[in-house]
Amino acid sequence: MITDHRAPDNPLIFVNAAFEQVTGYRREEVLGRSWRFLQSSEADPGAVASIEAALTEGRSITNDLQSVRKNGEVFWNRLHVMPLISEAGATAFHLTMHADLTAEQDKKDAEPRFRGVHEQPDAATERARRAKAVARAAGAWEWDVPGERLYADARFAELYGISASAAASGLPTQAFFDPVHPADRMRLRIAVAGIMHGADIFSKDYRIINPDGSVRWVSARGKTGRDHDQKLVRFEGILTDITEQKRVEEQLRIIQTAGGVGTFEYVSGFGTVVVSEQFCRLLGLHTSEALPVRTINSVVHPDDPPLIGGPDDNRVGESSYQEFRVVQPETGEIRWLGRRGERRDDGHILGVRFIGVIYDVTAAKEAEEKLRQFAETLESRVRERTKERDRVWNNSRDLLAVLGEDGVFRSVSPSWTAVLGHRPGDLIGRHVLDLVHPDDAGMTRAALETVVQGRGLTNFETRYLHKDGSSRWTSWHTSHEDGLVFAYGRDVTEVKARTEDLRRAEEQLGQAQKMEAMGQLTGGIAHDFNNLLQVVYGNLNLIRRKPENPDRVRRWAENGLQAAERGAKLTAQLLAFSRAQKLELRPVAVGALLRGLEDMLKRTLGHMVRVNLDLMDDGVGVFADPTQLEMAVLNLAINARDAMPEGGSLTIETRLCSIAHDAELAPGDYLELRIIDNGVGMSPEVLARAFDPFFTTKGVGKGTGLGLSQVYGMVRQAGGSTRITSTVGHGTTVSLVLCLAELTTATPIQGDHAGADRAAAGSATVLVVDDDQDVRCFLTSSLTALGYRVVEAADGSAALTALDDFVPDLLLVDFAMPGMNGAQVATAARDKRPDLPIIFASGYADTAEIDGVGVGTTVLRKPFKIEELEAAVATALART
């Protein structure tokens, strides 16, 4: 504890955790109380008086005093009191160390119990009962060596965790070793064997394992007894509980290590010093319990006084502080150590005992040296720093300024003249907004408020007015301190101009890339379209040359239609890639759809490719356009066939999967449609470009490179994702991850639906709107042949006029038209006729605009057959 002798009654101002454990008092209960509050009423008045005298005289003293714990328990307390001396040499405080000596006192009290324990068990038991009332009492034991029996009192039995009555009645001598910790048992057996064979002293500390599993440290001190023939007859001793002492020793060791404090004790005239483990570490020496004085002093720097045995080490009672350097023996590193201690005179026999501590003060010495150097050079550095600041201010090419929180300039650097043409003297006292471009004044005012609130600006760009009236872009950084705004700005006008030039160049590059893509498109599909046109052109010529042969005309017409359908599919691929085609997404029974494709796949892929279907139940549905999904599967199957020139196996399977983290998909459950082949596979370079438009590994004229791009576009529009895995020589797997959908029962439109309503067709009027005369003629002729009345319009304006004049039952309108497009015509028509059914006939359509028209609309993709036109018109009229 630490007490303040300058305050009345020398009160406590600090106690450590060990004080709380020994006394039972909490820190807040004792601070401010007199140091005497622990004294027992039975305390020796002489001892108290000697302590009082030492406190008054400012000297150290050690004395044993009976003290009282908080619970009323009396214990022997060894007080070591020493003054703490200030730098001025006066006593500042008193440090008192308390040591619980009850165990030692109990050993003295227990000496009479050494003899006759087994001869008078009842008396021994009574003495043990009384001893048990004394806290931390020692226990006594006695071996009957010839009889090989162990007798002990109740305290011994308690420490060993055995029955007191059994210990008093006698136990086999093996019981002395049974509860001993296994790590200490052999050491204890050797010590007992030693004293049995003539050793003079038995003194061992060891651990006992109690029945509850707890461990306690005990200290055993004993001696042997012999008869008149010098025959060994007994081995007796005292056992003391030293668990708390061991715990304190361990705490002290940890404290020394953690705090970097080493302890030592030296008696003048001796050649060795008792030291701690941390003491050895600080000197760079191997750990030892004692070191020679000359070894310790050998590591001290030659220019410094010795650590031990100096001229002042014989001055009794002085508490000295000394700093010295040590040279680490192994590394040669020089460290500063501080030494503090006290010298005590233990009599003429022992001489002066020097007890103290050492600790590393290198960091403090280095800081002290730096502070000294700093103080010596402060003035010159301040002068130099001022010059540097002025040099930066005057020579800076950036705009430097100091403003008040009101936005008024307090100071500006000369660079304002070079950058903006304003002299510094002309700007002092003006508001910053006077120089800001009018269009940027609002955001500059808001930025100034932000800075005043304590949030600095970084790369805040705004335009400032040059003296000649032009504007310059400036990037600002600010800080706010002591009611002032410190700002520096950099002219970024040229940087902004270069950035704009770069943006234009990137746009031009993008345009060039688009043109290159168009070139790739032209080269890739021109051959296919020429073949298709050749078939259509040739068959139409044959029909014109031989119109009188019906069979040949029918065959030639079929050939031409097939070629046109191939062209329509190629166009659909292009539109799907561009995502400009409107998909008719609806729940699709994916199992039934794939089984329906099985025969077509087998015919298309040929006999060298084995087709396997591993599908889930037909009751599982996905959101998709069934036509586009069929086309995607067919394209992927054809790609797989091309990757298996020698034949192979194609597997189509469906599985449910759960997605947790994906860049393209929301978390949830999906259906995975996988097309698996065992073909040649793809290299990593080819795999990386597999979805790129127009990219193909096929020869010229054998593919456009749009197949996988079409698949990707279709699946993404349906809310899914596409993945590819491939290994060269082992095949490829393409996975289509599709959104699940609940299948609904719907009544399909029968093929003869239009025929059933043919009677109604004669009374229905269709307004046909298309800017292409040939297409309009085809639509008019087809609808007239189907029995409908037809009104034609070449553009949107004519269509709106016809709505008023003819009151049609159905509007059939092209989407892409000059002036008003189909969606705009349909919207205007709905304003006049909200219930008018509308069919969009187009190969390219903006999905968002068509969806905006509302319900009651149908999309009929070009090109289409007359049968598809008939079904669409009949369905729209039937819905009405």
mmCIF file of C-alpha atoms in Angstrom, residues 480-600:
data_model
loop_
_atom_site.group_PDB
_atom_site.id
_atom_site.type_symbol
_atom_site.label_atom_id
_atom_site.label_comp_id
_atom_site.label_asym_id
_atom_site.label_seq_id
_atom_site.Cartn_x
_atom_site.Cartn_y
_atom_site.Cartn_z
ATOM 1 C CA HIS A 480 -10.989 23.827 -41.646
ATOM 2 C CA GLU A 481 -9.198 24.969 -38.491
ATOM 3 C CA ASP A 482 -9.539 27.799 -35.957
ATOM 4 C CA GLY A 483 -12.407 29.416 -37.834
ATOM 5 C CA LEU A 484 -10.480 29.582 -41.127
ATOM 6 C CA VAL A 485 -10.773 27.615 -44.355
ATOM 7 C CA PHE A 486 -7.464 26.607 -45.953
ATOM 8 C CA ALA A 487 -7.824 25.749 -49.621
ATOM 9 C CA TYR A 488 -5.608 24.856 -52.530
ATOM 10 C CA GLY A 489 -6.834 24.452 -56.063
ATOM 11 C CA ARG A 490 -5.301 23.102 -59.239
ATOM 12 C CA ASP A 491 -6.148 24.298 -62.741
ATOM 13 C CA VAL A 492 -7.585 21.221 -64.494
ATOM 14 C CA THR A 493 -8.924 22.953 -67.603
ATOM 15 C CA GLU A 494 -6.460 21.186 -69.885
ATOM 16 C CA VAL A 495 -7.089 17.882 -68.125
ATOM 17 C CA LYS A 496 -10.843 18.283 -68.618
ATOM 18 C CA ALA A 497 -10.250 19.066 -72.298
ATOM 19 C CA ARG A 498 -8.073 15.984 -72.736
ATOM 20 C CA THR A 499 -10.701 13.893 -70.928
ATOM 21 C CA GLU A 500 -13.363 15.143 -73.322
ATOM 22 C CA ASP A 501 -11.109 14.362 -76.291
ATOM 23 C CA LEU A 502 -10.574 10.887 -74.891
ATOM 24 C CA ARG A 503 -14.320 10.387 -74.511
ATOM 25 C CA ARG A 504 -14.892 11.376 -78.135
ATOM 26 C CA ALA A 505 -12.090 9.045 -79.203
ATOM 27 C CA GLU A 506 -13.676 6.204 -77.249
ATOM 28 C CA GLU A 507 -17.017 6.915 -78.935
ATOM 29 C CA GLN A 508 -15.314 6.823 -82.320
ATOM 30 C CA LEU A 509 -13.577 3.586 -81.369
ATOM 31 C CA GLY A 510 -16.895 2.115 -80.290
ATOM 32 C CA GLN A 511 -18.434 3.158 -83.598
ATOM 33 C CA ALA A 512 -15.501 1.588 -85.433
ATOM 34 C CA GLN A 513 -15.997 -1.615 -83.476
ATOM 35 C CA LYS A 514 -19.668 -1.596 -84.399
ATOM 36 C CA MET A 515 -18.759 -1.192 -88.051
ATOM 37 C CA GLU A 516 -16.270 -4.056 -87.695
ATOM 38 C CA ALA A 517 -19.025 -6.162 -86.136
ATOM 39 C CA MET A 518 -21.311 -5.301 -89.048
ATOM 40 C CA GLY A 519 -18.546 -6.383 -91.384
ATOM 41 C CA GLN A 520 -18.283 -9.687 -89.533
ATOM 42 C CA LEU A 521 -22.070 -10.033 -89.696
ATOM 43 C CA THR A 522 -22.077 -9.381 -93.442
ATOM 44 C CA GLY A 523 -19.297 -11.871 -94.086
ATOM 45 C CA GLY A 524 -20.848 -14.501 -91.838
ATOM 46 C CA ILE A 525 -24.443 -14.586 -93.022
ATOM 47 C CA ALA A 526 -24.250 -13.290 -96.593
ATOM 48 C CA HIS A 527 -23.400 -16.776 -97.867
ATOM 49 C CA ASP A 528 -26.394 -18.331 -96.021
ATOM 50 C CA PHE A 529 -28.796 -15.652 -97.257
ATOM 51 C CA ASN A 530 -27.524 -16.023 -100.844
ATOM 52 C CA ASN A 531 -28.214 -19.756 -100.688
ATOM 53 C CA LEU A 532 -31.710 -19.112 -99.307
ATOM 54 C CA LEU A 533 -32.467 -16.451 -101.904
ATOM 55 C CA GLN A 534 -31.146 -18.739 -104.643
ATOM 56 C CA VAL A 535 -33.600 -21.436 -103.624
ATOM 57 C CA VAL A 536 -36.545 -18.988 -103.440
ATOM 58 C CA TYR A 537 -35.535 -17.207 -106.660
ATOM 59 C CA GLY A 538 -34.975 -20.432 -108.595
ATOM 60 C CA ASN A 539 -38.198 -22.124 -107.520
ATOM 61 C CA LEU A 540 -40.290 -19.033 -108.311
ATOM 62 C CA ASN A 541 -38.682 -18.901 -111.783
ATOM 63 C CA LEU A 542 -39.542 -22.573 -112.328
ATOM 64 C CA ILE A 543 -43.160 -21.898 -111.274
ATOM 65 C CA ARG A 544 -43.387 -18.991 -113.713
ATOM 66 C CA ARG A 545 -41.915 -21.113 -116.551
ATOM 67 C CA LYS A 546 -44.072 -24.197 -115.906
ATOM 68 C CA PRO A 547 -47.362 -22.941 -114.402
ATOM 69 C CA GLU A 548 -49.392 -25.633 -116.162
ATOM 70 C CA ASN A 549 -47.927 -28.538 -114.141
ATOM 71 C CA PRO A 550 -49.687 -28.567 -110.718
ATOM 72 C CA ASP A 551 -47.511 -31.271 -109.167
ATOM 73 C CA ARG A 552 -44.263 -29.554 -110.065
ATOM 74 C CA VAL A 553 -45.633 -26.143 -109.032
ATOM 75 C CA ARG A 554 -46.592 -27.553 -105.624
ATOM 76 C CA ARG A 555 -43.133 -29.124 -105.140
ATOM 77 C CA TRP A 556 -41.333 -25.937 -106.241
ATOM 78 C CA ALA A 557 -43.559 -23.857 -103.947
ATOM 79 C CA GLU A 558 -42.764 -26.186 -101.021
ATOM 80 C CA ASN A 559 -39.011 -25.806 -101.714
ATOM 81 C CA GLY A 560 -39.350 -22.046 -101.778
ATOM 82 C CA LEU A 561 -41.355 -21.996 -98.535
ATOM 83 C CA GLN A 562 -38.773 -24.157 -96.784
ATOM 84 C CA ALA A 563 -36.010 -21.777 -97.839
ATOM 85 C CA ALA A 564 -38.071 -18.807 -96.632
ATOM 86 C CA GLU A 565 -38.628 -20.540 -93.279
ATOM 87 C CA ARG A 566 -34.855 -21.050 -92.942
ATOM 88 C CA GLY A 567 -34.395 -17.359 -93.598
ATOM 89 C CA ALA A 568 -37.031 -16.530 -90.994
ATOM 90 C CA LYS A 569 -35.202 -18.650 -88.417
ATOM 91 C CA LEU A 570 -31.911 -16.869 -89.194
ATOM 92 C CA THR A 571 -33.636 -13.511 -88.744
ATOM 93 C CA ALA A 572 -35.108 -14.707 -85.468
ATOM 94 C CA GLN A 573 -31.580 -15.624 -84.340
ATOM 95 C CA LEU A 574 -30.368 -12.106 -85.095
ATOM 96 C CA LEU A 575 -33.289 -10.541 -83.234
ATOM 97 C CA ALA A 576 -32.843 -12.816 -80.241
ATOM 98 C CA PHE A 577 -29.165 -11.854 -80.087
ATOM 99 C CA SER A 578 -30.030 -8.160 -80.198
ATOM 100 C CA ARG A 579 -32.864 -8.730 -77.645
ATOM 101 C CA ALA A 580 -35.108 -6.702 -79.893
ATOM 102 C CA GLN A 581 -37.563 -9.532 -80.527
ATOM 103 C CA LYS A 582 -40.554 -9.715 -78.197
ATOM 104 C CA LEU A 583 -40.636 -13.143 -76.571
ATOM 105 C CA GLU A 584 -43.969 -14.690 -75.679
ATOM 106 C CA LEU A 585 -43.009 -15.867 -72.197
ATOM 107 C CA ARG A 586 -45.408 -18.271 -70.544
ATOM 108 C CA PRO A 587 -45.282 -21.390 -68.364
ATOM 109 C CA VAL A 588 -43.915 -24.261 -70.438
ATOM 110 C CA ALA A 589 -43.921 -27.960 -69.541
ATOM 111 C CA VAL A 590 -40.266 -28.405 -70.316
ATOM 112 C CA GLY A 591 -40.335 -32.219 -70.159
ATOM 113 C CA ALA A 592 -43.132 -32.538 -72.687
ATOM 114 C CA LEU A 593 -41.481 -29.971 -74.959
ATOM 115 C CA LEU A 594 -38.152 -31.860 -74.994
ATOM 116 C CA ARG A 595 -39.814 -35.240 -75.581
ATOM 117 C CA GLY A 596 -41.612 -33.708 -78.530
ATOM 118 C CA LEU A 597 -38.236 -32.724 -79.982
ATOM 119 C CA GLU A 598 -36.741 -36.215 -79.642
ATOM 120 C CA ASP A 599 -37.693 -37.492 -83.114
ATOM 121 C CA MET A 600 -36.590 -34.261 -84.785
#
